[in-house]
Coordinates of C-alpha atoms in Angstrom, one line a residue:
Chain F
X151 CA -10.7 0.6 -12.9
X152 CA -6.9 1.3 -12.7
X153 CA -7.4 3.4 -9.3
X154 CA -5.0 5.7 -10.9
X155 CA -6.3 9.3 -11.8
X156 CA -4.4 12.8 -12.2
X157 CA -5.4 16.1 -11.1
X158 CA -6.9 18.9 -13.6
X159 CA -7.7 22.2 -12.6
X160 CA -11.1 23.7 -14.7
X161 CA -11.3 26.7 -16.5
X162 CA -13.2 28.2 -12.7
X163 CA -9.8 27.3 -10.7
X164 CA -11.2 24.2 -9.1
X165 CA -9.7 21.1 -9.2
X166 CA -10.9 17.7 -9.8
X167 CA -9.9 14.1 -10.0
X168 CA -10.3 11.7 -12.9
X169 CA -9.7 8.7 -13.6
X170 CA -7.5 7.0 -16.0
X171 CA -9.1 4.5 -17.9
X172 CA -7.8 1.3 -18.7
X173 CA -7.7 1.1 -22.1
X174 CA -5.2 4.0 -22.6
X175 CA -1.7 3.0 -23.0
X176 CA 0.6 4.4 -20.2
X177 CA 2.7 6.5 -23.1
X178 CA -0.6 8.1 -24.5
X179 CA -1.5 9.0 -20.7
X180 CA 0.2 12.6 -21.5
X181 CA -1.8 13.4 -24.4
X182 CA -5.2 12.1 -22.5
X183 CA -4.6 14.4 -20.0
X184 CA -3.6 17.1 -22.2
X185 CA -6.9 16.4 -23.8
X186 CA -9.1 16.0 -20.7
X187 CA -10.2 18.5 -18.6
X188 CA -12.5 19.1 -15.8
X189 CA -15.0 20.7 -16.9
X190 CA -16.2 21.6 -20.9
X191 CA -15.6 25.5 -21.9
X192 CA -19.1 26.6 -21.8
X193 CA -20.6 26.2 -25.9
X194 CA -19.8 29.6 -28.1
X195 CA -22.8 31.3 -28.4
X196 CA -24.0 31.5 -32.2
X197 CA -23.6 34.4 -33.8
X198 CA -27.1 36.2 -34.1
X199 CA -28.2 35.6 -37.7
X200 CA -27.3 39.0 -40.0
X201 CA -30.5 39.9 -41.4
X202 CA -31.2 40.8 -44.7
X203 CA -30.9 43.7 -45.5
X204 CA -33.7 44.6 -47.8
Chain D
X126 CA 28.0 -36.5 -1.9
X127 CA 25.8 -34.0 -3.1
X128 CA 24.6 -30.7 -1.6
X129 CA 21.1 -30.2 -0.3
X130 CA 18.6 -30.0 -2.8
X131 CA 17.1 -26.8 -1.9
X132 CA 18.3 -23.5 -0.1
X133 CA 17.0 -21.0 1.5
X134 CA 18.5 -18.0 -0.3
X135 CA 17.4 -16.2 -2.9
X136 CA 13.9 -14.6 -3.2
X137 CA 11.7 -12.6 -6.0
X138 CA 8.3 -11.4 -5.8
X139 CA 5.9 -10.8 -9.1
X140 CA 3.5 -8.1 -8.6
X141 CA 0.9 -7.0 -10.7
X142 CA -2.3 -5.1 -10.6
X143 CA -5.1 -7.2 -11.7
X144 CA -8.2 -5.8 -14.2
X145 CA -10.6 -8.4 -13.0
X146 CA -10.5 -9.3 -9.6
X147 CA -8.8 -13.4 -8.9
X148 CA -8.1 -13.8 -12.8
X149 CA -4.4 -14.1 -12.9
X150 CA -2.7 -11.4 -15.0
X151 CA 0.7 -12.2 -17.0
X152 CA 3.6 -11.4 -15.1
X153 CA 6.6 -10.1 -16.8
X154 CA 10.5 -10.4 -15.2
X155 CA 11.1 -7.5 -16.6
X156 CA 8.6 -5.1 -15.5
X157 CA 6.5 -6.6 -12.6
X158 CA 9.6 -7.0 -10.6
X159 CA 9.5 -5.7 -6.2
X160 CA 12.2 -5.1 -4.6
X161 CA 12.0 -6.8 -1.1
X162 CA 13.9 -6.2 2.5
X163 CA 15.5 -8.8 3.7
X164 CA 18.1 -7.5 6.5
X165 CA 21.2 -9.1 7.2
X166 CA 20.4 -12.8 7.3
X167 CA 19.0 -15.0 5.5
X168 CA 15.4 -14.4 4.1
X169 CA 12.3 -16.1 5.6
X170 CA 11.1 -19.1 4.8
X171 CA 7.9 -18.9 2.3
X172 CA 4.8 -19.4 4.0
X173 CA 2.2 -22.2 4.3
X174 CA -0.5 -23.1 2.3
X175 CA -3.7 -22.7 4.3
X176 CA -7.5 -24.2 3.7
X177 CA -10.6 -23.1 4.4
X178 CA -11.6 -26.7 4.5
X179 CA -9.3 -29.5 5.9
X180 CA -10.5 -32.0 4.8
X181 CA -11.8 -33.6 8.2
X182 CA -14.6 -36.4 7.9
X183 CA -14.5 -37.0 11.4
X184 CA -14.0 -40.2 13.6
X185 CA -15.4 -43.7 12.4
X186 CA -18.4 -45.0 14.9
X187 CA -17.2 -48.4 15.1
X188 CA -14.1 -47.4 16.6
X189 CA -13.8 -43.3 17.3
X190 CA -10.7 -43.5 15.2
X191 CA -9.9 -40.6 12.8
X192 CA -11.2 -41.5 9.6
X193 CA -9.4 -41.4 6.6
X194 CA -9.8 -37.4 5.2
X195 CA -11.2 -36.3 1.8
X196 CA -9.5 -33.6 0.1
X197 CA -8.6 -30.6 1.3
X198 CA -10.2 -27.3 -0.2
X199 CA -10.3 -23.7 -0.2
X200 CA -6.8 -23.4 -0.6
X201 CA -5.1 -19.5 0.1
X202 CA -2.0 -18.4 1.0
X203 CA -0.9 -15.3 3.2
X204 CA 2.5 -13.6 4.0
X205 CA 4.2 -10.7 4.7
X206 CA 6.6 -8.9 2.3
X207 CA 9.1 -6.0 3.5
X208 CA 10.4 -3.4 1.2
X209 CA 12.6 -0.4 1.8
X210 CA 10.8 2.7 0.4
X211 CA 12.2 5.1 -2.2
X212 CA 11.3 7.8 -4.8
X213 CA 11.9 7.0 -9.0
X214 CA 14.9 9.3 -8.6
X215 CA 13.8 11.1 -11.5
X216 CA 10.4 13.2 -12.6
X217 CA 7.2 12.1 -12.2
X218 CA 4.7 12.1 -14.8
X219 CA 1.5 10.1 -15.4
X220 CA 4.0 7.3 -16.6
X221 CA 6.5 7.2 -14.3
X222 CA 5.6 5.7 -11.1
X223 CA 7.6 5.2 -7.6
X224 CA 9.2 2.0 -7.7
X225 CA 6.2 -0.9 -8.3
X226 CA 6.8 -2.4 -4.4
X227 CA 6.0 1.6 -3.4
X228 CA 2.9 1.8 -6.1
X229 CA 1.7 -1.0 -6.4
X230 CA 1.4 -2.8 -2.7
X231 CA 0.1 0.8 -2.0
X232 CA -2.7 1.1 -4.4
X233 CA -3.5 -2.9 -3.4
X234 CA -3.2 -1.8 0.4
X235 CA -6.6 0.3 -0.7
X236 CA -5.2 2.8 -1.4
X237 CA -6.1 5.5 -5.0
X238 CA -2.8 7.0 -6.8
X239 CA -3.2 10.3 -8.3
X240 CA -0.6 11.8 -10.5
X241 CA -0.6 15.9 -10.6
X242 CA 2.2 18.0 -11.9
X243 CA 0.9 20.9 -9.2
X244 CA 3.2 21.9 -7.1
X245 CA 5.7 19.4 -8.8
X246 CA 5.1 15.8 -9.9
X247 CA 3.7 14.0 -7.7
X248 CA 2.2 10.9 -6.9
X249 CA -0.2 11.3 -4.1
X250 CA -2.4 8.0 -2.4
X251 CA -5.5 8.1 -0.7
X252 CA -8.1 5.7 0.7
X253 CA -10.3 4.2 -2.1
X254 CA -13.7 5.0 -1.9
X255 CA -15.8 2.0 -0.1
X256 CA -18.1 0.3 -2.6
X257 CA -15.9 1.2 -5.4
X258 CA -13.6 -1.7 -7.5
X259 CA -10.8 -1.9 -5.2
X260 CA -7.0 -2.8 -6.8
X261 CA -6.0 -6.5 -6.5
X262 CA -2.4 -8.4 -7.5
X263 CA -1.4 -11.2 -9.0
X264 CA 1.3 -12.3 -6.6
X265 CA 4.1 -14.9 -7.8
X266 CA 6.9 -15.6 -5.2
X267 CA 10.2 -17.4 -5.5
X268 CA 11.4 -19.0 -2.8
X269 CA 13.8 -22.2 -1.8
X270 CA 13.6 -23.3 -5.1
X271 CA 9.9 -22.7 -5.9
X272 CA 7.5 -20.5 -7.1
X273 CA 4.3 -19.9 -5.8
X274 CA 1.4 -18.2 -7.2
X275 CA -1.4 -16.7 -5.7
X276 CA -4.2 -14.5 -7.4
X277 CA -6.8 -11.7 -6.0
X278 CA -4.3 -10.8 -3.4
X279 CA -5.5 -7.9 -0.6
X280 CA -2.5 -6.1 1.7
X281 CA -2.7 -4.1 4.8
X282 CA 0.4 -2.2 5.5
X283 CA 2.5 -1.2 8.5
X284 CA 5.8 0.5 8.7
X285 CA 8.3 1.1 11.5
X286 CA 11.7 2.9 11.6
X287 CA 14.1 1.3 12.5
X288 CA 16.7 3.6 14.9
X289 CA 18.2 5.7 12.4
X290 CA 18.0 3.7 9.6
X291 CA 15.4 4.0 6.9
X292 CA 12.0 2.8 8.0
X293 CA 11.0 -1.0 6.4
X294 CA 7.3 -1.1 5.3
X295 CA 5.5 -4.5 5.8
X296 CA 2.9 -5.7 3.6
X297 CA 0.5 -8.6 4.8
X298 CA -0.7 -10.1 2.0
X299 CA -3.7 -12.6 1.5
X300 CA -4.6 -14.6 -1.9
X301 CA -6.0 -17.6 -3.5
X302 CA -3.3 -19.5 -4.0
X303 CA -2.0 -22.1 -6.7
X304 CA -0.3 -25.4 -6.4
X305 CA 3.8 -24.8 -6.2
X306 CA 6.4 -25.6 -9.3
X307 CA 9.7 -25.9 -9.3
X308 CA 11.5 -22.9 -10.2
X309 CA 15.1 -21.2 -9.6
X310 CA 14.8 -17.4 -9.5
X311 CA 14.9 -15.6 -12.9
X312 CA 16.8 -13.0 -14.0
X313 CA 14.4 -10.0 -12.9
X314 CA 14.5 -6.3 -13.4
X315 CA 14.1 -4.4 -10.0
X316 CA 13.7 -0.5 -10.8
X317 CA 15.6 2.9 -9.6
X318 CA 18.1 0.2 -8.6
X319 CA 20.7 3.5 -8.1
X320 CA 18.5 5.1 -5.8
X321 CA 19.5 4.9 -2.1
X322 CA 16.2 4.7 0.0
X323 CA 16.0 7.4 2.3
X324 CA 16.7 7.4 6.0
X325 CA 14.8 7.9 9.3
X326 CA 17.5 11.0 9.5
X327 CA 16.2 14.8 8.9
X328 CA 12.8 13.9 9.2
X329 CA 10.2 16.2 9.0
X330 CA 7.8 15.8 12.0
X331 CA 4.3 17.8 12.3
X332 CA 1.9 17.0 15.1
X333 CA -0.2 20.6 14.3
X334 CA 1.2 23.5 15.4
X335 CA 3.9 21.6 17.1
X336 CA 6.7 21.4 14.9
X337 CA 9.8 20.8 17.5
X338 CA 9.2 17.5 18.6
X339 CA 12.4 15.2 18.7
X340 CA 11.2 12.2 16.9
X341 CA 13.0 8.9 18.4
X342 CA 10.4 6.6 16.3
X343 CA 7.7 6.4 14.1
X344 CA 5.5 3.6 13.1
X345 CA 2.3 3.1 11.3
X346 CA -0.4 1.1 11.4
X347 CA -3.3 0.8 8.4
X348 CA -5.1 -1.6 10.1
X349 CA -7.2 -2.6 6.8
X350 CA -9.2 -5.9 7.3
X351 CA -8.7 -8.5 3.9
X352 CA -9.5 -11.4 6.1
X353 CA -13.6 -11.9 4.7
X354 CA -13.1 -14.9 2.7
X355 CA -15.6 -15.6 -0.3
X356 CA -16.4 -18.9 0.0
X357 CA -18.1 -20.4 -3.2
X358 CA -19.2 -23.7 -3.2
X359 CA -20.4 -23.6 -7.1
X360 CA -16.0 -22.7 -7.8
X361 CA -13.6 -25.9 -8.6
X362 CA -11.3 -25.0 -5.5
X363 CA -14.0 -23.5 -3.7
X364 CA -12.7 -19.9 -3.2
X365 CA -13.4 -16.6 -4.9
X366 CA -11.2 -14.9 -2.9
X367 CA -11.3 -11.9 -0.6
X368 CA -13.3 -9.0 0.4
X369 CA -11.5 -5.7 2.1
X370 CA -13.1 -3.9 4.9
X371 CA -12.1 -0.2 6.3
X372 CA -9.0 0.3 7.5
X373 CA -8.5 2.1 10.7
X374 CA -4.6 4.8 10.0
X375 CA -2.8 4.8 13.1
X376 CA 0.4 6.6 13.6
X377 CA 2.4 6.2 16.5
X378 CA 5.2 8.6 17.6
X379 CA 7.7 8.3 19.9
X380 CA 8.9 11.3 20.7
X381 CA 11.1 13.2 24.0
X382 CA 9.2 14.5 26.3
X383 CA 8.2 18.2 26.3
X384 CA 6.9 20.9 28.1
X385 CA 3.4 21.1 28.9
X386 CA 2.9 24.7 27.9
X387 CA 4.8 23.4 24.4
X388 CA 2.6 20.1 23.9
X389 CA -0.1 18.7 26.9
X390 CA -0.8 15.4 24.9
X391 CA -3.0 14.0 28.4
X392 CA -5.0 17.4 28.0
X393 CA -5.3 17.0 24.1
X394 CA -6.4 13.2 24.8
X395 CA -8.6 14.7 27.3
X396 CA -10.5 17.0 25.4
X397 CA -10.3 14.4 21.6
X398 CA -8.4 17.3 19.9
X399 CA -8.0 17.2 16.4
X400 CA -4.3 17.7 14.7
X401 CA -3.0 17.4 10.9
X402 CA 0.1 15.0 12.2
X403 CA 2.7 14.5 9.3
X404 CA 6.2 12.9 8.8
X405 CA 8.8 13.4 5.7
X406 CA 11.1 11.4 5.2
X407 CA 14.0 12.3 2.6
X408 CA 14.5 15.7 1.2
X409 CA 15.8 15.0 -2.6
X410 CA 13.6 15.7 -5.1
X411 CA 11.8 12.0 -6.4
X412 CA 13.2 10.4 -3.1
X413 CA 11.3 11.5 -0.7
X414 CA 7.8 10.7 1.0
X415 CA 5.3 12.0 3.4
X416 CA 2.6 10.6 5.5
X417 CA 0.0 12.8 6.5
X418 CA -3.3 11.8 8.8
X419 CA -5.0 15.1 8.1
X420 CA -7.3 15.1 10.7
X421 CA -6.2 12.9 13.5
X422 CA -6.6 12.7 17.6
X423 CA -4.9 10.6 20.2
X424 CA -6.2 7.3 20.7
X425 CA -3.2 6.6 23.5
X426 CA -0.5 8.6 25.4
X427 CA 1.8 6.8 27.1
X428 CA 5.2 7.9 29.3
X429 CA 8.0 5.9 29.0
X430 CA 11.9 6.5 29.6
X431 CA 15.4 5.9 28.3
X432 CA 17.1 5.8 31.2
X433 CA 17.1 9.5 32.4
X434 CA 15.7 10.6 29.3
X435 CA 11.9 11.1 29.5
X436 CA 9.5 10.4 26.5
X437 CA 5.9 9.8 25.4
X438 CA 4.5 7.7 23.0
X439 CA 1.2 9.2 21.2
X440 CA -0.8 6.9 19.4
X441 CA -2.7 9.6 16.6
X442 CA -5.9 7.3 15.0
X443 CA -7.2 9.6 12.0
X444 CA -10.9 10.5 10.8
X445 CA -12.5 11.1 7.5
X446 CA -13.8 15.3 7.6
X447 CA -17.3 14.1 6.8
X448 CA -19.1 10.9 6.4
X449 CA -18.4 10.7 2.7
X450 CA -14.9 12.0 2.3
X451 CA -11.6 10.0 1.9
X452 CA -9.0 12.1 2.9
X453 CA -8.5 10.3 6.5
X454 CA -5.1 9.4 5.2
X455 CA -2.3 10.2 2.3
X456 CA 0.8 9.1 1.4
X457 CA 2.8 11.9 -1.4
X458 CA 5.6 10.7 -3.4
X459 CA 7.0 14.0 -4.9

């Protein structure tokens, strides 16, 4: 562990802690936590299959 | 005739956070570099080696005379190391730390750093969790002509102010230590070198509600225990190190006297109130810090005088908000 983390807020307001992990270089720490978040945006829903139309 | 062969002048310290706990990282002049507090005179002199065994075989029988000692083993080494505290001096970001003898004794004091650009950037520490990997340095000093190198080093940290002047933290430091090589101090690169740390002047002082206290000193107290050694009989050397234990925040203010109805600290002692105490020191933007025990109570109140000036000394001891949380303490760099 680096005992480092940063601060995200989710999608839901709250905000959580995570860590930074050790094998991502201090100058690619911006674009981790650009690409982190909290929590996942719930999955899209699929679209309903179009039936066919006879 | 020639001068003396070694001086007690110039120091360095080496600091650098460790990914496996007593296996010695690389230290770099350049970017592992503290900063340390020596005052006015001259610096200390580095400490002793210690052992956890000395190497005593006892007496002989046939004549209760010391016998002649094995070697000694279990060698560590422990010391104290002051800094001045100060901000970067310009913006945080998940990169850009305070200055290493801020972050990193810190995060090896026990201590988690979190970066978060909400309100601004910041760097805020808090207790690391118990159970969890815990942050460790590889410590190298230079000292009287040496260097001395010590691995799976643990702090506990204290700071006082001193009068007016900006506070000096102290970090106690324990580690296995290696045998000593000559060395002259390197050419190192200390950081925000143009940044003036701030003083014990315009402080912010918060003991709850009341926010008009007139501060006259401040010191704190972490009171973490690094002293379980990890003996290992199976290890060439014989030591694996140390283990931390809780710490204990104390903060201790000094402050004039006030009116009861204002602040009762002997009823608040009384009655084990809680308070969020805070202080700030500095007010510019990436030089400042603030200590906060977010929940704390008073653990001692005791009167005192300056001549005709009455005052009080509160001694606030902080608690964790549940049996799980670590919030009994933090420390924001912003």
């Amino acid at each position: 562990m680096t005992n480092e983390f940063f601060a995200t807020t989710a999608a839901d307001g709250t905000t959580t802690r995570l860590p930074f992990p050790l094998d991502v270089p201090l100058d690619e720490r911006d674009a981790y936590m650009a690409a982190t978040t909290a929590a996942e945006p719930p999955a899209a829903v699929a679209p309903a299959p179009t039936p066919d139309e006879d | 005739m020639a001068t003396a062969a070694r001086l007690n002048q110039v120091i360095g310290f080496l600091a650098k956070e460790e990914t496996d706990y007593g296996t010695a990282e690389t230290l770099s002049n350049s970017t592992d570099a503290l900063n340390p507090f020596i005052g006015d005179g001259d610096p200390e002199a580095p400490s002793a080696y210690e052992y956890v065994f000395d190497g005593n075989l006892g007496r002989a029988s046939g004549n209760l005379a010391p016998q002649r000692r094995t070697t000694p083993s279990g060698r560590f080494r422990s010391g104290a190391i002051q800094v001045l505290p100060k901000g970067l001096g310009t913006a945080y970001s998940a990169s850009a730390f305070p200055p290493n003898e801020v972050h990193r004794m810190l995060k090896a004091s026990g201590l988690d750093a979190t970066y978060s650009a909400t309100a601004t950037p910041n760097w805020t520490y808090t207790p690391t969790a118990a159970g969890t990997t815990f942050t460790s340095l590889t410590l190298r000093q230079f000292a009287q002509g040496s260097q001395f190198d010590q691995a799976g080093c643990l702090l506990d940290w204290t700071f006082e102010t001193q009068g007016l002047g900006v506070p000096v933290w102290t970090f106690n430091w324990r580690g296995v230590a290696s045998a000593p090589a000559d060395a002259s101090l390197p050419s190192l690169t200390l950081q925000a070198t143009s940044i003036i740390p701030p003083v014990a002047s315009a402080i912010v002082g918060n003991i709850g509600a009341f926010t008009t206290a007139t501060i006259r000193r401040v010191a704190f107290r972490l009171n973490r225990n690094v002293e379980t050694a990890r003996v290992a009989q199976n290890l060439s050397g014989g030591h694996a190190g140390f283990i931390p234990g809780g710490m204990s925040p104390e903060l201790e203010l000094e402050i004039e006297r006030p009116a009861r109805a204002t602040f009762d600290p002997e009823s608040e002692l009384a009655s084990a109130t809680s308070r969020a105490v805070d202080v700030t020191f500095g007010s510019t933007q990436y030089n400042r810090w603030k200590l906060s025990l977010p929940q704390a109570q008073l653990a001692t109140v005791t009167p005192g005088a300056e001549g005709a000036l009455a005052t009080v000394t509160l001694v606030y001891r902080a608690f964790a908000s549940t049996p799980t949380a670590n919030d009994h303490l933090s420390v924001v760099f912003n």
